[in-house]
Amino acid sequence: MASSSSSMEGGVENDYTQDGTVDLRGNPVRRSKRGGWKACSFVVVYEVFERMAYYGISTNLVIYLTKKLHQGTVKSSNNVTNWVGTIWMTPILGAYIADAHLGRYWTFVAASAVYLSGMSLLTLAVSLPSLRPPHCTDPDPNNCPKASTLQLGIFFGALYTLAVGTGGTKPNISTIGADQFDDFEPREKAHKLSFFNWWMFSIFFGTLFANTILVYIQDNVGWSIGYGLPTAGLLVSIVIFLAGTPFYRHRVPGGSPFTRMARVIVAAGRKWKVDVPGDPKQLYELDLAEYAKGGKFRIDSTPTLRFLNKAAVQTGSDDDGPWMLCPVTQVEETKQMLRMIPILVATFIPSTMIAQINTLFVKQGTTLHRQIGSFHIPPASLTGFVTLSMLISVVLYDRFLVPLVRKWTKNPRGITLLQRMGIGIVFHIVIMLVASLTERHRLSEARKHGVVENGGQIPLSIFVLLPQFVLMGTADAFLEVAKIEFFYDQAPEGMKSLGTSYSTTSLGIGNFISSFLLSTISDVTKRHGHKGWILNNLNASHLDYYYAFFSVLNFLNLGFFLVVIRFYVYKAEVSDSMHVLAEELKENARLREQSSNE
C-alpha cells in the first residue's frame, strides 16, 4: 500500500508543469487540468474573430478614405500605412507592461476593452452622415469637399484608440497561446512546433472572411453594417477568450526586459576598463536552485558580444548593485535580444512590400473591369487571395514539405527558421517584378483605350492582378510564419513577449518606410517639370517604375540578409539546457547528501 501511495504521489507530482506557469492565484498548475490544445482552442478562436475585426477595417480603409473622406492617392495610402504602422509598433508598449507589471493575461484583458471602445467609436463615425463630408461623384478628390477638422478628429481618434488597444492584445495573445505548452515536457514541446503554423492558419482564416464577405458588405450594402459586424465579432471574441480563463496557464511577470537589458549595458559600460577573466566560471552567477525554483534555466557564458561580459565581472567593490553587477544569465539574455536585431532589420523591406497590398494594389483594382454578370467585385476582395494562398501554402508546407525535407536535414522543422525566412525574401523579389510587368501591361491597355487622361475604367479584368496577390500569400507562408516563430523561439524565456513584439515592430517600421518612400518618390519624380510616378490618376502614373524600384530594393536586402545570417548563432534548445540543469542539480544534491553523511 505504501508503495502504491508513493507511486500515486509521484504521478501527481509529475503532472505539475515544470516551466513555472501558475493559475491566476499564483498556484502551480497540472498539465491534465490546464493548458494544452484545450486551452489554446479559446485563444485560437479569439484570434479568428479579432483578425476578422482588424482586417474588416484595414483592408478597405484606403477605399473609405478616397470615396468618403475624399483623399488623394498618396495621402490616403500614407494615412493607411501610418495607422497600420502604429498598430504594429504599439505592441512594444504592451509587451513592456505585460512583462514588467500586469502579466500577459491582465494586460490583454485591459487592452481588449480599449480596442472594443475604439471599434465602437469608429462604427459610429462611419454611420452618422454628420461625421463625414457630403457625397461627391467627381473622380478627382481635389474637386470634392474636404472633411472638417472635427470629422477627421473623430475618425482618426477612433482609429488610433483602436491602435492603442491592439498594442496590448497583439504581443500577448500569441504568447499566451504558446505558454499553454510546457517546454520541459517532450510531448508538449513537440505540439508547440506546430502551434505557430496553426496560429497563422487561424489568423488568415479570420482574415479571409474579412477580405471577402465584409469587404463586399462595405462596398455594396453599407459602411455602417460593414464596420458594425467586425465590432460585434470583436465583442464575441473577447467573451470567448474570457470563457477559457479556467483552463489557462499563466506566467508571473518577471520584471521589465528593457530594465534588465539596460542594466547589463550600463554595467558593462561602467567597467569598460576591467578585463574579462579567461575562465567563465569566475564571472558572477546565481545559484542553480534560484533558477530551478522559478521554472527557469541558467545560461552559460558565450564568447559573442564579449564586451557585455564585463557586466558579470566581480570587482569586489561595495557598489556592486544591479546597475554595476549582473549575473551571466542576464548578460546572455541581453546578448540574445541584441543578436536578433540585424535579422529584425532585414525584415523591414519585406514588411514594406506587404504594406502595398492594402494600398496601391487595391487602388490598382479600382481602375479595372470588376463585373461578373450583375456581381461587382470589390477591389479589396483580391486580398482574400493572399489569405487563401497563405492558408494552402502553410498546410502544404507543414504536412508535406517538412516531413520530406526532415529525412535529409534531421531538423524537426525540416529547414531552419532563417532558411525559411530567406525563401520568403526571394519571393518578394519575384512579386515586385511580376507587379511591375503587370502594371506595364495595365498602362498599355489604358493608352490603347484612350482612358489615360480621364482616369476612366480600363476594359481589362481585375484578375490580371491575381498573380501578385497569390505570390504575396505564398511569401507570407515562408517569411511571416518563420519570423513570428523565430523571434519567439530565440528570445530568452523571460523576454518572450518582447521577442514577439520584434515581429510586429518589423511590420510597423515597414509601413512607416512605405509612407516615407511613397511621399519622397512622389515628390522627387515631380520635380523639373515631370508628371511624377504616383498621381491621383493611376492611369497617368508610373507604378511600374515604382514596383521595379522595390524589386531592386528587395534584391539588395537579400544580400544584407545573407550576410547577417552568416554570423548568427542559434540559441541552445531549451530541452538540452534543462537536461544539463537537471543533471547539475542532481549532482549538487548528491554532493550535499554526501557531506551531510560525513
Coordinates of C-alpha atoms in Angstrom, one line a residue:
M1 CA 0.0 0.0 0.0
A2 CA 2.9 2.3 0.9
S3 CA 4.4 1.6 -2.5
S4 CA 1.1 2.3 -4.3
S5 CA 0.6 5.6 -2.3
S6 CA 4.1 6.7 -3.2
S7 CA 3.5 5.9 -6.9
M8 CA 0.3 8.0 -6.9
E9 CA 2.0 10.9 -5.2
G10 CA 4.8 10.7 -7.8
G11 CA 2.3 10.6 -10.6
V12 CA 0.5 13.7 -9.2
E13 CA 3.9 15.5 -8.8
N14 CA 4.9 14.7 -12.3
D15 CA 1.6 16.1 -13.6
Y16 CA 2.6 19.6 -12.5
T17 CA 4.2 21.9 -15.1
Q18 CA 7.9 22.5 -14.8
D19 CA 8.1 25.8 -16.7
G20 CA 6.9 28.0 -13.8
T21 CA 3.4 28.6 -15.0
V22 CA 0.7 29.1 -12.4
D23 CA -3.0 29.9 -12.2
L24 CA -4.3 33.4 -11.6
R25 CA -3.9 33.0 -7.8
G26 CA -0.2 32.0 -8.3
N27 CA -0.7 28.3 -7.5
P28 CA 1.2 25.6 -9.5
V29 CA -0.9 24.0 -12.3
R30 CA -1.4 20.5 -13.5
R31 CA -0.9 19.6 -17.2
S32 CA -4.1 17.4 -17.0
K33 CA -6.2 20.3 -15.8
R34 CA -4.9 23.4 -17.6
G35 CA -3.1 24.3 -20.8
G36 CA -2.5 22.2 -24.0
W37 CA -4.7 22.3 -27.0
K38 CA -7.8 22.6 -24.9
A39 CA -6.8 26.0 -23.6
C40 CA -5.4 27.0 -26.9
S41 CA -8.8 26.5 -28.6
F42 CA -10.2 29.5 -26.8
V43 CA -7.2 31.6 -27.7
V44 CA -7.3 30.5 -31.4
V45 CA -11.0 31.1 -31.7
Y46 CA -10.4 34.6 -30.3
E47 CA -7.7 35.2 -32.9
V48 CA -10.1 34.2 -35.7
F49 CA -12.7 36.8 -34.6
E50 CA -10.2 39.5 -33.7
R51 CA -8.4 39.3 -37.1
M52 CA -11.8 39.4 -38.7
A53 CA -12.4 42.7 -36.9
Y54 CA -9.0 44.2 -37.6
Y55 CA -8.9 43.3 -41.3
G56 CA -12.5 44.3 -41.7
I57 CA -11.3 47.8 -41.1
S58 CA -7.8 47.9 -42.6
T59 CA -8.4 46.0 -45.9
N60 CA -10.9 48.5 -47.3
L61 CA -9.7 51.6 -45.4
V62 CA -8.0 53.2 -48.4
I63 CA -11.3 53.0 -50.3
Y64 CA -13.2 54.7 -47.5
L65 CA -10.6 57.5 -47.2
T66 CA -10.8 58.0 -51.0
K67 CA -14.5 57.8 -51.6
K68 CA -16.0 59.1 -48.3
L69 CA -13.3 61.4 -47.0
H70 CA -12.1 62.5 -50.5
Q71 CA -8.4 62.0 -50.1
G72 CA -5.9 61.5 -52.9
T73 CA -3.7 58.5 -53.8
V74 CA -0.6 59.5 -51.8
K75 CA -2.5 61.0 -48.8
S76 CA -5.0 58.1 -48.4
S77 CA -2.2 55.4 -48.9
N78 CA 0.0 57.1 -46.3
N79 CA -2.8 57.5 -43.8
V80 CA -3.4 53.8 -44.1
T81 CA 0.3 52.8 -43.7
N82 CA 0.8 55.3 -40.9
W83 CA -2.1 53.9 -39.0
V84 CA -1.1 50.3 -39.7
G85 CA 2.5 51.1 -38.7
T86 CA 1.2 52.4 -35.4
I87 CA -0.9 49.3 -35.0
W88 CA 2.2 47.2 -35.3
M89 CA 4.5 49.4 -33.2
T90 CA 2.4 49.7 -30.1
P91 CA 2.9 46.1 -29.1
I92 CA 6.3 47.1 -27.7
L93 CA 4.5 49.1 -25.0
G94 CA 2.1 46.2 -24.5
A95 CA 5.0 43.7 -24.1
Y96 CA 6.6 46.0 -21.6
I97 CA 3.5 46.3 -19.4
A98 CA 2.9 42.6 -19.5
D99 CA 6.5 41.5 -18.7
A100 CA 7.1 44.2 -16.1
H101 CA 3.8 44.8 -14.3
L102 CA 0.4 43.3 -15.1
G103 CA 1.3 40.0 -16.7
R104 CA 0.1 38.8 -20.1
Y105 CA -3.5 37.9 -19.2
W106 CA -4.4 41.1 -17.4
T107 CA -2.7 43.3 -19.9
F108 CA -4.6 41.6 -22.6
V109 CA -8.0 42.0 -20.8
A110 CA -7.5 45.7 -20.2
A111 CA -6.3 46.4 -23.7
S112 CA -9.2 44.5 -25.3
A113 CA -11.6 46.9 -23.6
V114 CA -9.7 49.9 -25.2
Y115 CA -9.7 48.0 -28.5
L116 CA -13.5 47.5 -28.3
S117 CA -14.2 51.1 -27.5
G118 CA -12.1 52.3 -30.5
M119 CA -14.0 49.9 -32.8
S120 CA -17.4 51.2 -31.4
L121 CA -16.5 54.8 -32.0
L122 CA -15.2 54.0 -35.5
T123 CA -18.5 52.4 -36.3
L124 CA -20.3 55.5 -35.1
A125 CA -18.1 57.7 -37.2
V126 CA -19.0 55.9 -40.4
S127 CA -22.7 55.6 -39.6
L128 CA -23.6 59.2 -38.9
P129 CA -23.9 61.5 -42.0
S130 CA -22.8 64.5 -39.9
L131 CA -19.4 62.9 -39.3
R132 CA -18.4 62.7 -42.9
P133 CA -18.3 65.3 -45.8
P134 CA -21.2 65.4 -48.5
H135 CA -21.2 62.7 -51.2
C136 CA -19.2 63.5 -54.3
T137 CA -19.1 61.7 -57.7
D138 CA -16.1 63.6 -59.2
P139 CA -13.3 61.1 -59.9
D140 CA -10.7 63.7 -58.8
P141 CA -10.8 64.0 -55.0
N142 CA -9.3 67.5 -55.3
N143 CA -12.6 68.8 -56.6
C144 CA -14.7 67.3 -53.8
P145 CA -15.5 69.0 -50.4
K146 CA -13.0 68.1 -47.7
A147 CA -13.8 66.6 -44.3
S148 CA -13.8 69.1 -41.4
T149 CA -11.3 69.1 -38.6
L150 CA -14.0 67.6 -36.2
Q151 CA -14.9 64.8 -38.7
L152 CA -11.3 63.9 -39.2
G153 CA -10.6 64.1 -35.5
I154 CA -13.3 61.7 -34.5
F155 CA -12.5 59.3 -37.3
F156 CA -8.7 59.2 -36.8
G157 CA -9.2 59.4 -33.0
A158 CA -11.2 56.2 -33.2
L159 CA -8.6 54.5 -35.4
Y160 CA -5.7 55.4 -33.1
T161 CA -7.7 54.4 -30.0
L162 CA -8.0 51.0 -31.7
A163 CA -4.3 51.0 -32.3
V164 CA -3.5 51.5 -28.6
G165 CA -5.8 48.6 -27.7
T166 CA -4.1 46.4 -30.3
G167 CA -0.8 47.2 -28.6
G168 CA -1.8 45.3 -25.5
T169 CA -3.5 42.4 -27.2
K170 CA -1.2 41.6 -30.1
P171 CA 2.1 40.7 -28.4
N172 CA 0.3 38.9 -25.6
I173 CA -2.3 36.7 -27.2
S174 CA 0.1 34.6 -29.3
T175 CA 2.4 34.3 -26.3
I176 CA -0.5 33.2 -24.0
G177 CA -1.2 30.5 -26.6
A178 CA 2.4 29.3 -26.7
D179 CA 2.6 29.4 -22.8
Q180 CA 0.0 26.6 -22.8
F181 CA 2.7 24.1 -23.8
D182 CA 5.4 23.1 -21.4
D183 CA 8.9 23.2 -23.0
F184 CA 10.2 20.8 -20.4
E185 CA 7.7 18.0 -21.3
P186 CA 8.8 16.4 -24.6
R187 CA 5.2 15.6 -25.9
E188 CA 4.0 19.2 -25.3
K189 CA 7.2 20.6 -26.8
A190 CA 6.5 18.6 -29.9
H191 CA 3.0 20.1 -30.1
K192 CA 4.4 23.6 -29.8
L193 CA 6.4 23.1 -33.0
S194 CA 3.1 23.1 -35.0
F195 CA 1.4 25.7 -32.9
F196 CA 2.7 28.7 -34.8
N197 CA 1.7 27.3 -38.2
W198 CA -1.9 26.7 -37.0
W199 CA -1.8 30.0 -35.2
M200 CA -1.2 31.7 -38.6
F201 CA -3.8 29.5 -40.1
S202 CA -6.4 30.8 -37.6
I203 CA -5.3 34.4 -38.3
F204 CA -5.7 34.1 -42.0
F205 CA -9.0 32.2 -41.7
G206 CA -10.5 35.2 -40.0
T207 CA -8.8 37.5 -42.5
L208 CA -10.3 35.6 -45.4
F209 CA -13.8 36.3 -44.1
A210 CA -13.0 40.0 -43.7
N211 CA -11.4 40.2 -47.1
T212 CA -14.3 38.7 -48.9
I213 CA -17.7 39.0 -47.0
L214 CA -17.0 42.1 -45.0
V215 CA -15.4 44.0 -47.9
Y216 CA -18.4 43.1 -50.2
I217 CA -20.8 44.4 -47.5
Q218 CA -18.9 47.6 -47.1
D219 CA -18.9 48.3 -50.9
N220 CA -22.4 47.2 -51.7
V221 CA -24.6 47.2 -48.6
G222 CA -23.2 50.0 -46.4
W223 CA -20.2 51.0 -44.2
S224 CA -22.3 51.0 -41.1
I225 CA -23.0 47.3 -41.3
G226 CA -19.6 46.6 -42.7
Y227 CA -18.0 48.1 -39.6
G228 CA -20.7 47.1 -37.2
L229 CA -20.2 43.4 -37.9
P230 CA -16.5 43.3 -37.0
T231 CA -17.2 45.3 -33.9
A232 CA -19.7 42.7 -32.8
G233 CA -17.2 40.0 -33.8
L234 CA -14.6 41.6 -31.6
L235 CA -17.0 41.6 -28.6
V236 CA -17.8 37.9 -29.2
S237 CA -14.1 37.1 -29.4
I238 CA -13.4 38.8 -26.1
V239 CA -16.2 36.8 -24.4
I240 CA -14.9 33.6 -25.8
F241 CA -11.4 34.4 -24.5
L242 CA -12.7 35.1 -21.0
A243 CA -14.7 31.9 -21.1
G244 CA -11.4 30.0 -21.4
T245 CA -9.9 31.6 -18.2
P246 CA -10.2 28.4 -16.0
F247 CA -8.1 26.5 -18.5
Y248 CA -5.2 28.8 -19.0
R249 CA -1.7 28.6 -17.6
H250 CA -0.1 31.9 -16.7
R251 CA 3.4 33.2 -16.3
V252 CA 4.3 35.5 -13.4
P253 CA 5.7 38.9 -14.6
G254 CA 9.5 38.7 -14.5
G255 CA 10.3 42.4 -14.5
S256 CA 10.9 44.7 -17.3
P257 CA 13.1 43.2 -20.0
F258 CA 14.2 46.7 -21.0
T259 CA 15.4 47.4 -17.5
R260 CA 17.3 44.1 -17.4
M261 CA 18.9 44.8 -20.7
A262 CA 19.7 48.4 -19.7
R263 CA 21.4 47.2 -16.5
V264 CA 23.7 44.9 -18.5
I265 CA 24.7 47.6 -21.0
V266 CA 25.2 50.3 -18.2
A267 CA 27.2 47.8 -16.0
A268 CA 29.5 46.8 -19.0
G269 CA 30.0 50.5 -19.9
R270 CA 30.9 51.5 -16.3
K271 CA 33.5 48.7 -16.2
W272 CA 34.9 49.2 -19.7
K273 CA 38.4 49.2 -18.4
V274 CA 38.0 45.9 -16.5
D275 CA 39.4 42.8 -18.1
V276 CA 37.2 39.8 -18.6
P277 CA 38.7 36.6 -17.0
G278 CA 39.6 33.8 -19.3
D279 CA 37.6 31.3 -17.2
P280 CA 33.8 32.0 -17.5
K281 CA 33.3 30.3 -14.1
Q282 CA 34.9 33.4 -12.5
L283 CA 32.0 35.5 -13.7
Y284 CA 29.1 36.3 -11.3
E285 CA 26.2 33.9 -11.5
L286 CA 23.2 33.0 -9.3
D287 CA 22.9 29.6 -7.7
L288 CA 21.2 26.9 -9.8
A289 CA 18.4 26.5 -7.3
E290 CA 17.4 30.1 -7.8
Y291 CA 16.6 29.4 -11.4
A292 CA 15.1 25.9 -10.9
K293 CA 12.5 27.0 -8.3
G294 CA 11.2 29.6 -10.8
G295 CA 11.0 27.1 -13.7
K296 CA 13.8 28.9 -15.4
F297 CA 17.2 27.7 -16.6
R298 CA 20.7 29.1 -16.3
I299 CA 22.5 30.2 -19.5
D300 CA 26.2 29.6 -19.8
S301 CA 28.5 32.4 -20.9
T302 CA 29.3 32.7 -24.6
P303 CA 32.2 34.5 -26.3
T304 CA 29.9 36.5 -28.6
L305 CA 29.5 40.3 -27.8
R306 CA 32.3 39.7 -25.3
F307 CA 32.3 43.3 -24.2
L308 CA 29.0 42.7 -22.3
N309 CA 30.6 40.0 -20.2
K310 CA 32.2 42.9 -18.3
A311 CA 28.8 43.4 -16.6
A312 CA 29.3 40.0 -14.8
V313 CA 32.9 40.7 -13.7
Q314 CA 33.1 40.9 -9.9
T315 CA 35.3 43.8 -8.8
G316 CA 35.0 43.5 -5.1
S317 CA 33.6 47.0 -4.9
D318 CA 30.9 47.9 -2.3
D319 CA 28.9 49.4 -5.2
D320 CA 28.1 46.1 -6.9
G321 CA 24.4 46.8 -7.2
P322 CA 22.1 45.7 -10.1
W323 CA 23.4 48.6 -12.3
M324 CA 27.1 47.5 -11.6
L325 CA 27.0 43.7 -11.4
C326 CA 24.7 41.4 -13.4
P327 CA 24.6 37.6 -13.4
V328 CA 25.8 35.7 -16.5
T329 CA 22.3 34.6 -17.4
Q330 CA 21.1 38.2 -17.5
V331 CA 24.0 39.1 -19.7
E332 CA 23.3 36.3 -22.1
E333 CA 19.6 37.2 -22.3
T334 CA 20.6 40.7 -23.3
K335 CA 23.1 39.4 -25.9
Q336 CA 20.3 37.2 -27.4
M337 CA 18.0 40.1 -27.9
L338 CA 20.7 42.2 -29.4
R339 CA 21.9 39.4 -31.7
M340 CA 18.4 39.3 -33.3
I341 CA 18.4 43.0 -34.2
P342 CA 20.3 42.5 -37.6
I343 CA 17.7 39.8 -38.5
L344 CA 15.0 42.2 -37.5
V345 CA 16.4 44.9 -39.7
A346 CA 16.5 42.5 -42.7
T347 CA 12.7 42.0 -42.4
F348 CA 11.9 45.8 -42.7
I349 CA 11.9 45.8 -46.5
P350 CA 9.6 42.7 -47.0
S351 CA 7.3 44.4 -44.5
T352 CA 7.3 47.4 -46.7
M353 CA 6.1 45.2 -49.6
I354 CA 3.3 43.8 -47.5
A355 CA 2.1 47.4 -47.0
Q356 CA 1.4 47.7 -50.7
I357 CA -1.4 45.1 -50.5
N358 CA -4.0 47.3 -48.8
T359 CA -2.9 50.5 -50.6
L360 CA -1.6 50.6 -54.1
F361 CA -2.6 47.0 -55.0
V362 CA -6.2 47.8 -54.0
K363 CA -6.1 51.2 -55.8
Q364 CA -4.9 49.5 -59.0
G365 CA -8.0 47.3 -58.8
T366 CA -10.3 50.3 -58.8
T367 CA -9.2 51.1 -62.4
L368 CA -10.0 47.7 -63.8
H369 CA -13.1 45.9 -65.0
R370 CA -14.7 44.3 -62.0
Q371 CA -18.1 43.0 -63.1
I372 CA -19.1 39.3 -63.5
G373 CA -22.7 39.3 -64.7
S374 CA -24.6 41.5 -62.2
F375 CA -22.0 40.9 -59.5
H376 CA -19.4 43.7 -58.8
I377 CA -16.1 42.5 -57.4
P378 CA -14.9 44.8 -54.6
P379 CA -11.2 45.8 -55.3
A380 CA -10.1 45.0 -51.8
S381 CA -11.6 41.5 -52.0
L382 CA -8.5 40.4 -54.0
T383 CA -6.6 40.5 -50.7
G384 CA -8.6 37.3 -49.9
F385 CA -6.4 35.5 -52.4
V386 CA -3.4 36.5 -50.3
T387 CA -5.1 34.8 -47.4
L388 CA -6.2 31.7 -49.4
S389 CA -2.7 31.3 -50.9
M390 CA -1.2 31.6 -47.5
L391 CA -3.6 29.0 -45.9
I392 CA -2.9 26.5 -48.7
S393 CA 0.9 27.1 -48.5
V394 CA 1.0 26.6 -44.7
V395 CA -0.8 23.3 -44.9
L396 CA 1.3 22.0 -47.8
Y397 CA 4.5 23.2 -46.0
D398 CA 3.5 21.6 -42.7
R399 CA 2.1 18.3 -43.9
F400 CA 4.2 17.5 -47.0
L401 CA 7.4 19.6 -47.3
V402 CA 8.5 19.4 -43.7
P403 CA 8.3 15.5 -43.5
L404 CA 10.0 15.2 -46.8
V405 CA 12.9 17.6 -46.1
R406 CA 13.3 16.3 -42.5
K407 CA 14.6 13.0 -43.8
W408 CA 17.7 14.7 -45.2
T409 CA 18.2 17.5 -42.7
K410 CA 17.2 15.7 -39.5
N411 CA 15.8 19.0 -38.4
P412 CA 12.4 18.7 -36.7
R413 CA 11.3 21.8 -38.6
G414 CA 12.6 20.5 -42.0
I415 CA 14.7 23.6 -42.7
T416 CA 15.9 26.2 -40.3
L417 CA 13.8 29.2 -39.5
L418 CA 16.4 31.5 -41.2
Q419 CA 16.4 29.4 -44.3
R420 CA 12.6 29.6 -44.4
M421 CA 12.8 33.4 -44.0
G422 CA 15.3 33.6 -46.8
I423 CA 13.0 31.8 -49.2
G424 CA 10.3 34.3 -48.3
I425 CA 12.6 37.2 -49.1
V426 CA 13.4 35.7 -52.6
F427 CA 9.6 35.5 -53.2
H428 CA 9.4 39.3 -52.6
I429 CA 11.9 40.0 -55.3
V430 CA 9.8 37.9 -57.7
I431 CA 6.5 39.5 -56.5
M432 CA 7.6 43.0 -57.3
L433 CA 9.0 42.0 -60.7
V434 CA 5.6 40.4 -61.6
A435 CA 3.7 43.5 -60.2
S436 CA 5.9 45.8 -62.4
L437 CA 5.3 43.8 -65.5
T438 CA 1.5 43.6 -64.8
E439 CA 1.3 47.3 -64.2
R440 CA 3.1 48.0 -67.5
H441 CA 0.5 45.8 -69.3
R442 CA -2.3 47.7 -67.5
L443 CA -0.9 51.1 -68.6
S444 CA -0.5 49.9 -72.2
E445 CA -4.2 48.9 -72.2
A446 CA -5.1 52.4 -70.7
R447 CA -3.3 54.0 -73.6
K448 CA -4.9 51.7 -76.1
H449 CA -8.4 52.5 -75.0
G450 CA -7.8 56.3 -74.5
V451 CA -8.5 56.4 -70.8
V452 CA -5.2 57.8 -69.6
E453 CA -6.1 61.5 -69.2
N454 CA -9.7 61.0 -67.8
G455 CA -8.7 58.2 -65.5
G456 CA -11.6 56.0 -66.7
Q457 CA -12.0 52.3 -66.1
I458 CA -9.8 50.1 -68.3
P459 CA -11.6 47.2 -70.1
L460 CA -9.2 44.7 -68.5
S461 CA -10.2 42.1 -65.9
I462 CA -9.2 42.8 -62.3
F463 CA -8.0 39.2 -62.2
V464 CA -4.9 40.3 -64.1
L465 CA -3.6 41.4 -60.7
L466 CA -4.2 38.0 -59.2
P467 CA -0.5 36.6 -59.5
Q468 CA 0.9 39.4 -57.3
F469 CA -1.7 38.7 -54.6
V470 CA -1.3 34.9 -54.7
L471 CA 2.5 35.1 -54.6
M472 CA 2.3 37.5 -51.6
G473 CA 0.4 34.8 -49.7
T474 CA 3.0 32.2 -50.5
A475 CA 5.7 34.5 -49.4
D476 CA 3.9 35.0 -46.1
A477 CA 3.8 31.3 -45.5
F478 CA 7.5 31.3 -45.5
L479 CA 8.6 34.6 -44.2
E480 CA 5.9 35.8 -41.8
V481 CA 5.3 32.4 -40.1
A482 CA 9.0 31.9 -39.7
K483 CA 9.5 35.4 -38.5
I484 CA 7.0 35.1 -35.7
E485 CA 8.3 31.7 -34.6
F486 CA 12.0 32.8 -34.9
F487 CA 11.6 35.8 -32.6
Y488 CA 9.5 33.9 -30.1
D489 CA 11.8 30.8 -30.1
Q490 CA 15.1 32.7 -29.9
A491 CA 14.0 35.2 -27.2
P492 CA 15.0 34.3 -23.7
E493 CA 12.3 32.7 -21.5
G494 CA 11.8 35.9 -19.5
M495 CA 11.5 38.1 -22.7
K496 CA 9.1 36.1 -24.9
S497 CA 6.6 39.0 -25.1
L498 CA 9.4 41.3 -26.2
G499 CA 10.6 38.7 -28.7
T500 CA 7.1 38.5 -30.2
S501 CA 6.9 42.3 -30.4
Y502 CA 10.0 42.2 -32.6
S503 CA 7.9 40.6 -35.4
T504 CA 5.2 43.2 -35.0
T505 CA 7.8 46.0 -34.9
S506 CA 9.1 44.8 -38.3
L507 CA 5.6 45.3 -39.8
G508 CA 5.3 48.7 -38.1
I509 CA 8.6 50.0 -39.4
G510 CA 7.9 48.5 -42.8
N511 CA 4.6 50.5 -43.1
F512 CA 6.4 53.8 -42.0
I513 CA 9.1 53.1 -44.6
S514 CA 6.3 52.7 -47.1
S515 CA 4.9 56.1 -46.2
F516 CA 8.3 57.7 -46.4
L517 CA 9.1 56.1 -49.8
L518 CA 5.7 56.9 -51.3
S519 CA 5.9 60.6 -50.3
T520 CA 9.5 61.0 -51.2
I521 CA 9.4 59.3 -54.6
S522 CA 6.1 61.1 -55.5
D523 CA 7.7 64.4 -54.7
V524 CA 11.1 63.7 -56.3
T525 CA 9.7 62.4 -59.6
K526 CA 7.5 65.6 -60.0
R527 CA 10.5 67.9 -60.0
H528 CA 11.9 69.6 -63.0
G529 CA 8.5 69.6 -64.8
H530 CA 8.0 65.9 -64.8
K531 CA 4.5 64.4 -64.2
G532 CA 5.6 62.1 -61.4
W533 CA 5.3 58.4 -60.8
I534 CA 2.4 58.4 -58.4
L535 CA -0.7 60.6 -59.2
N536 CA -4.3 60.6 -58.2
N537 CA -5.0 59.3 -61.7
L538 CA -3.3 55.9 -61.7
N539 CA -3.7 55.6 -65.5
A540 CA -1.3 58.6 -65.9
S541 CA 1.1 57.3 -63.2
H542 CA 4.1 55.0 -63.4
L543 CA 3.6 52.4 -60.7
D544 CA 5.6 50.0 -63.0
Y545 CA 8.7 52.1 -62.2
Y546 CA 7.9 52.2 -58.6
Y547 CA 7.5 48.4 -58.3
A548 CA 10.7 47.9 -60.3
F549 CA 12.4 50.1 -57.7
F550 CA 11.0 47.8 -55.0
S551 CA 12.3 44.7 -56.7
V552 CA 15.9 46.2 -56.7
L553 CA 15.4 47.2 -53.0
N554 CA 14.4 43.6 -52.2
F555 CA 17.5 42.2 -54.0
L556 CA 19.8 44.5 -52.0
N557 CA 18.0 43.4 -48.8
L558 CA 18.5 39.7 -49.7
G559 CA 22.3 40.4 -49.9
F560 CA 22.2 42.1 -46.5
F561 CA 20.2 39.1 -45.0
L562 CA 22.7 36.6 -46.3
V563 CA 25.5 38.5 -44.7
V564 CA 23.9 38.8 -41.2
I565 CA 22.7 35.2 -41.0
R566 CA 26.3 34.0 -41.5
F567 CA 27.2 35.5 -38.2
Y568 CA 24.0 34.4 -36.3
V569 CA 24.3 31.7 -33.7
Y570 CA 21.1 29.9 -32.8
K571 CA 20.1 29.8 -29.1
A572 CA 20.6 26.4 -27.5
E573 CA 17.4 24.3 -27.3
V574 CA 15.6 24.6 -24.1
S575 CA 15.2 20.9 -23.7
D576 CA 19.0 20.4 -23.9
S577 CA 19.7 23.2 -21.4
M578 CA 17.1 21.8 -19.0
H579 CA 18.6 18.4 -19.2
V580 CA 22.0 19.8 -18.3
L581 CA 20.5 21.8 -15.5
A582 CA 18.7 18.8 -14.1
E583 CA 21.8 16.7 -14.1
E584 CA 23.7 19.5 -12.3
L585 CA 21.1 19.8 -9.7
K586 CA 21.1 16.1 -9.1
E587 CA 24.9 16.2 -8.8
N588 CA 24.7 19.1 -6.3
A589 CA 22.1 17.2 -4.2
R590 CA 24.2 14.1 -4.2
L591 CA 27.3 16.1 -3.0
R592 CA 25.2 17.8 -0.3
E593 CA 23.9 14.4 0.8
Q594 CA 27.5 13.0 1.0
S595 CA 28.7 16.0 3.0
S596 CA 25.8 15.7 5.5
N597 CA 26.5 12.0 5.9
E598 CA 30.2 12.7 6.6

